[in-house]
JSON list of C-alpha atoms in Angstrom, two decimals:
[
{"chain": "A", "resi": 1414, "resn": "UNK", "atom": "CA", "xyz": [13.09, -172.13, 68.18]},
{"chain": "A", "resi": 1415, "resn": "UNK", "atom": "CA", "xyz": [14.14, -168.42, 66.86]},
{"chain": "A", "resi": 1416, "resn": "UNK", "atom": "CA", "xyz": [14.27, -166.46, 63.96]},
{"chain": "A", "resi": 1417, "resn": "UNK", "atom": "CA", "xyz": [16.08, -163.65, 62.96]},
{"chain": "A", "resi": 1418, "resn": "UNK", "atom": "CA", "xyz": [15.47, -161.58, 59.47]},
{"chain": "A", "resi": 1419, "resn": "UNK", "atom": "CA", "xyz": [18.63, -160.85, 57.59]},
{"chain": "A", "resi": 1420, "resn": "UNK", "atom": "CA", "xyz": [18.36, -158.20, 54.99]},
{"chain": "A", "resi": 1421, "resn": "UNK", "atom": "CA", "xyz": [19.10, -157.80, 51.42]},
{"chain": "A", "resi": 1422, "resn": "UNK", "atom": "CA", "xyz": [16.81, -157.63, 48.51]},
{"chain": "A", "resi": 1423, "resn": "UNK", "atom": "CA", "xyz": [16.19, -161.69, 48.88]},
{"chain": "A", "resi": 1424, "resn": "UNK", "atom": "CA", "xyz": [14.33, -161.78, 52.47]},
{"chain": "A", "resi": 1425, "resn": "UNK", "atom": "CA", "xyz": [16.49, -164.94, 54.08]},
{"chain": "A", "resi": 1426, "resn": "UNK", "atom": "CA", "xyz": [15.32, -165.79, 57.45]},
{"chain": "A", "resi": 1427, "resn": "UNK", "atom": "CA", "xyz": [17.94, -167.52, 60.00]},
{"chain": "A", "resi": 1428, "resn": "UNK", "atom": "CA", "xyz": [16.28, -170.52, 62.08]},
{"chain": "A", "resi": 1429, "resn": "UNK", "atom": "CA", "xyz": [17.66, -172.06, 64.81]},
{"chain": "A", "resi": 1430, "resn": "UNK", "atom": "CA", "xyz": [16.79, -175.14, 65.13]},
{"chain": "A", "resi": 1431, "resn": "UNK", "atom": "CA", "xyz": [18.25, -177.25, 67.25]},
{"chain": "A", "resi": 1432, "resn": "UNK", "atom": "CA", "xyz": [21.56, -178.23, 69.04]},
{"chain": "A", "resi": 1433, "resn": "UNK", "atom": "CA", "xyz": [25.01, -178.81, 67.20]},
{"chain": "A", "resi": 1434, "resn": "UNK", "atom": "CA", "xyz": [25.31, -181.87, 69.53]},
{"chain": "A", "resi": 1435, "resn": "UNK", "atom": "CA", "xyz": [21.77, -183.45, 68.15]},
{"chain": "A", "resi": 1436, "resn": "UNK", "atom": "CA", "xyz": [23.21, -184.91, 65.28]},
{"chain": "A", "resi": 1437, "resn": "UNK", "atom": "CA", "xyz": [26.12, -187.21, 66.18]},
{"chain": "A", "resi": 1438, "resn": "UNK", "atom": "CA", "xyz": [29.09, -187.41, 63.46]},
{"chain": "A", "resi": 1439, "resn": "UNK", "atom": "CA", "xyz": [28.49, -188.66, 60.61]},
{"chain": "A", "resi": 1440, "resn": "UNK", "atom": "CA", "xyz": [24.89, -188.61, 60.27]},
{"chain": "A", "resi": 1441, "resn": "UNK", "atom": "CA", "xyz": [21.41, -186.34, 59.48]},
{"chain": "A", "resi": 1442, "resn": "UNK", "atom": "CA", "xyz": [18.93, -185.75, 61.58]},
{"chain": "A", "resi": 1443, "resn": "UNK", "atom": "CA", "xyz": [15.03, -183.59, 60.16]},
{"chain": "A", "resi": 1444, "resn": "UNK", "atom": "CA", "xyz": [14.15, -179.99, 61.71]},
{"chain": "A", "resi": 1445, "resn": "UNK", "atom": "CA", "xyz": [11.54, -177.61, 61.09]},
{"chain": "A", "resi": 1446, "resn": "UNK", "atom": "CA", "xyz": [13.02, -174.30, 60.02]},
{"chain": "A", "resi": 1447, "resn": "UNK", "atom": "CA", "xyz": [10.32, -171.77, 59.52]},
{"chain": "A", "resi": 1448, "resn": "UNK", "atom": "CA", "xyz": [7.61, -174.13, 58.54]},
{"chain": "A", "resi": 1449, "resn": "UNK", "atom": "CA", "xyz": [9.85, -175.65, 56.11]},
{"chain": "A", "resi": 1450, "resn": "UNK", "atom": "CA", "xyz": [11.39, -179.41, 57.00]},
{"chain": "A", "resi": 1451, "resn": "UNK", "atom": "CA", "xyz": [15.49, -179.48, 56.42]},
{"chain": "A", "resi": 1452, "resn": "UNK", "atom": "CA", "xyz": [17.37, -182.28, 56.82]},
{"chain": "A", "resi": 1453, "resn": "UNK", "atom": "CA", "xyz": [20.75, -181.33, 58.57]},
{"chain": "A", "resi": 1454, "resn": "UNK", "atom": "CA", "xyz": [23.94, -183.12, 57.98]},
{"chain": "A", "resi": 1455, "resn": "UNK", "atom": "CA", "xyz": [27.02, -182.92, 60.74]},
{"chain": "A", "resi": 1456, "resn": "UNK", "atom": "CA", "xyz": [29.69, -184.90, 58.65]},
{"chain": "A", "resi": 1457, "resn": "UNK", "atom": "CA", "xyz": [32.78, -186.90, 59.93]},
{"chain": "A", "resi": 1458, "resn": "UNK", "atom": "CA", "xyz": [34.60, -183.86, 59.36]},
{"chain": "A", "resi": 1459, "resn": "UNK", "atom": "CA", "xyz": [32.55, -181.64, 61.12]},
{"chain": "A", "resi": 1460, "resn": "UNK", "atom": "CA", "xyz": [31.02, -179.38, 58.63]},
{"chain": "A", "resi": 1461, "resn": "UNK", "atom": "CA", "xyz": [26.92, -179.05, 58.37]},
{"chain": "A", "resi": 1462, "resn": "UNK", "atom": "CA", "xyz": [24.96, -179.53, 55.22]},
{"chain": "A", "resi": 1463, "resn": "UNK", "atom": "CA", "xyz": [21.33, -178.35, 55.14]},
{"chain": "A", "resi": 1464, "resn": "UNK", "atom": "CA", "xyz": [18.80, -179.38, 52.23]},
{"chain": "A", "resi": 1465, "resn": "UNK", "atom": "CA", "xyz": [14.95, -179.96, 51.99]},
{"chain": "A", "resi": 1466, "resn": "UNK", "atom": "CA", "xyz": [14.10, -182.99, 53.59]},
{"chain": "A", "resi": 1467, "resn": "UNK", "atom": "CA", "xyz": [12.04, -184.90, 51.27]},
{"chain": "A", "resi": 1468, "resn": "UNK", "atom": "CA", "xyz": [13.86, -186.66, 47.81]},
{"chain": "A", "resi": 1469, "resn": "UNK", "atom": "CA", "xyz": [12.45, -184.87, 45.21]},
{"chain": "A", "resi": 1470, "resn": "UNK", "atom": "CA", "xyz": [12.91, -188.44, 42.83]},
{"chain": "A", "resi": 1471, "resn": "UNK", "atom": "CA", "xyz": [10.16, -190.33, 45.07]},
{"chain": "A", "resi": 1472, "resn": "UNK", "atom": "CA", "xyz": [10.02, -188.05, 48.76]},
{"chain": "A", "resi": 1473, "resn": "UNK", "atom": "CA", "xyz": [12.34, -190.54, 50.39]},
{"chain": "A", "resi": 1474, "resn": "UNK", "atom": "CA", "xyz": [13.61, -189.19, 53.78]},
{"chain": "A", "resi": 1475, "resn": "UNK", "atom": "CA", "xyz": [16.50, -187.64, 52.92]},
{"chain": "A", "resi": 1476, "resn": "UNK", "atom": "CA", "xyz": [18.38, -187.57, 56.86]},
{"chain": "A", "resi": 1477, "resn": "UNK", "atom": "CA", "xyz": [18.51, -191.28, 56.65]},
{"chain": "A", "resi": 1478, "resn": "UNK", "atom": "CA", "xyz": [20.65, -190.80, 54.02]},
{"chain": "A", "resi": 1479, "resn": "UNK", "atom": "CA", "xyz": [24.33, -191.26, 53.27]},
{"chain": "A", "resi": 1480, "resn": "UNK", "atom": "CA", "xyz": [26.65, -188.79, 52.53]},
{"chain": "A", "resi": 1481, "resn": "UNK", "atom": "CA", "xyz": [30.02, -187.23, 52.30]},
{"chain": "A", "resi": 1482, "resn": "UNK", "atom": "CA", "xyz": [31.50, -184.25, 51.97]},
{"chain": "A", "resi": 1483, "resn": "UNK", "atom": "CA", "xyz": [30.73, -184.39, 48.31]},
{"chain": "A", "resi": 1484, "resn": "UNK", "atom": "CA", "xyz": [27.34, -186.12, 47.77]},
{"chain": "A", "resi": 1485, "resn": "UNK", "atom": "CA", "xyz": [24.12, -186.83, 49.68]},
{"chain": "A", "resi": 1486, "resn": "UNK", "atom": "CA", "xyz": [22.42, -190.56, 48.71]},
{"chain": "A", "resi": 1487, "resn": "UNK", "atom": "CA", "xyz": [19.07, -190.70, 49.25]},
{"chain": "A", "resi": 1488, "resn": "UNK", "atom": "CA", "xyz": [18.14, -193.96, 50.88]},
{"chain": "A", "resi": 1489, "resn": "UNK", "atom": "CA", "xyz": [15.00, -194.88, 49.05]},
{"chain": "A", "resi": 1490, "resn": "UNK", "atom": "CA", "xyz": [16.88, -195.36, 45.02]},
{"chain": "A", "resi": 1491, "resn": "UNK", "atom": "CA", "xyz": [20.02, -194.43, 45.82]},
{"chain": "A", "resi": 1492, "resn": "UNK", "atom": "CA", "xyz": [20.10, -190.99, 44.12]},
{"chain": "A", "resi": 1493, "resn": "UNK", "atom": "CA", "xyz": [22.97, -188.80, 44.53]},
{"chain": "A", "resi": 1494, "resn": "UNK", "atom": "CA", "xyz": [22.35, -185.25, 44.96]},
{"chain": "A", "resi": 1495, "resn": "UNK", "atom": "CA", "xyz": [26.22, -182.46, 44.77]},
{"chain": "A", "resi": 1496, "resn": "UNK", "atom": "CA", "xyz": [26.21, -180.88, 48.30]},
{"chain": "A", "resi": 1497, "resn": "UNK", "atom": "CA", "xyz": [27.72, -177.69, 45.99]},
{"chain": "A", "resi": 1498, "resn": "UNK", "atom": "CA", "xyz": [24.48, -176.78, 44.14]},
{"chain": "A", "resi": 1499, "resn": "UNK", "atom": "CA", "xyz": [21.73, -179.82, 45.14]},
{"chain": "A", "resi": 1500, "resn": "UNK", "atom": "CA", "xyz": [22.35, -180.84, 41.28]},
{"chain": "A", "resi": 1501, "resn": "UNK", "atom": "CA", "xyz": [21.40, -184.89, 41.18]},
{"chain": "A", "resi": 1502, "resn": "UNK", "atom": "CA", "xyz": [25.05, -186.61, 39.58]},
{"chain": "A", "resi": 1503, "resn": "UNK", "atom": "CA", "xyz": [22.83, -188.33, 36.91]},
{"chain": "A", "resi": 1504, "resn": "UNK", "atom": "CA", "xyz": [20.93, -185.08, 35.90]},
{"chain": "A", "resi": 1505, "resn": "UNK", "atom": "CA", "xyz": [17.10, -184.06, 35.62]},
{"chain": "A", "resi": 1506, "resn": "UNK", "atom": "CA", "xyz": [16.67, -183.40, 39.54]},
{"chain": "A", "resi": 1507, "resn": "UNK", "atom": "CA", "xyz": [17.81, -181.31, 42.22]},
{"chain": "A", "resi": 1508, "resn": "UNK", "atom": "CA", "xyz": [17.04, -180.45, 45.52]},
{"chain": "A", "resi": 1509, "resn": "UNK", "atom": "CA", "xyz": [17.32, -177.09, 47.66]},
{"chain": "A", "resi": 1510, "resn": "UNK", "atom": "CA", "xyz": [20.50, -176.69, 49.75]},
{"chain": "A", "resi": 1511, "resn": "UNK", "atom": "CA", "xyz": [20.74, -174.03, 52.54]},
{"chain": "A", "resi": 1512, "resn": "UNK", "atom": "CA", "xyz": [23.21, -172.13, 54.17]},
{"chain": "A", "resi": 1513, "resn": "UNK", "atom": "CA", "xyz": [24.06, -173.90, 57.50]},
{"chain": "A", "resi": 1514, "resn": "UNK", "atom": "CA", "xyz": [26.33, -172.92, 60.38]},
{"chain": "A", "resi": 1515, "resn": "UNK", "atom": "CA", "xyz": [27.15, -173.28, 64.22]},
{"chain": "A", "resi": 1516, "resn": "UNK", "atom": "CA", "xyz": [26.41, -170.33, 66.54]},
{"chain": "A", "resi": 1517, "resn": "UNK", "atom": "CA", "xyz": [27.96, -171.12, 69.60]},
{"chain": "A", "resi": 1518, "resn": "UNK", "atom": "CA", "xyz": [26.62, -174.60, 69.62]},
{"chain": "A", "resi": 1519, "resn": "UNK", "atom": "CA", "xyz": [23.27, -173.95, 67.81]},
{"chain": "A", "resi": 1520, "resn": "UNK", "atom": "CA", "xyz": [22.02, -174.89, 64.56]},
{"chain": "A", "resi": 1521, "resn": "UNK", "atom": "CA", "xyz": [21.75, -172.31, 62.36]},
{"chain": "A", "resi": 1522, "resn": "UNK", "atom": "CA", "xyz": [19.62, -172.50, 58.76]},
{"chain": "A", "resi": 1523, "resn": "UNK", "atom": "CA", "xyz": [18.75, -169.89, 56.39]},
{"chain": "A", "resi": 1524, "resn": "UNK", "atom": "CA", "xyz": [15.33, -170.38, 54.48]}
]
């Protein structure tokens, strides 16, 4: 879709990469951002989680996966990843979160 380069002395790219209206409440649906697949949450709530889409336990497909505003559960083993940092709750893994946010109806992920 587009990019736009943010700078800083990290080069973050912003990728938009779909519509807010995509993902229905409550569920995750798998982009491309910049080459790189995401997995994009809209929760009950309304906020947007972002993290790579592939389990890092066993590459389960982490959009079919349960969450809440706390947790994401992968759906292959049941691992649960913190939304906060990507840390798994029962240690040893953790996956890549990204910064996620509406612009005026678009997703919006930073890789």
């Amino acid at each position: 879709m587009s990019v736009t380069e943010l700078t800083g002395t990290v080069s973050v790219r912003a990728y938009t990469v779909g519509r807010v209206e995509d993902i229905p409440l409550g569920e995750g649906r798998a982009f491309v951002a910049g080459g790189v697949q995401v997995a994009v949450f809209r929760l009950r709530d309304g906020s947007l989680h972002a993290t790579q889409a592939a389990c890092p336990h066993a590459g389960g497909p982490l959009a079919d996966g349960q969450t809440d505003p706390r947790v994401l559960v992968c759906p292959l083993h049941l691992f649960a990843f913190s939304w906060s940092d990507g840390t798994a709750t029962g240690g040893g893994l953790r996956l890549r979160v990204y910064p996620v946010r509406d612009v005026a109806g678009n997703l919006v992920v930073d890789i």
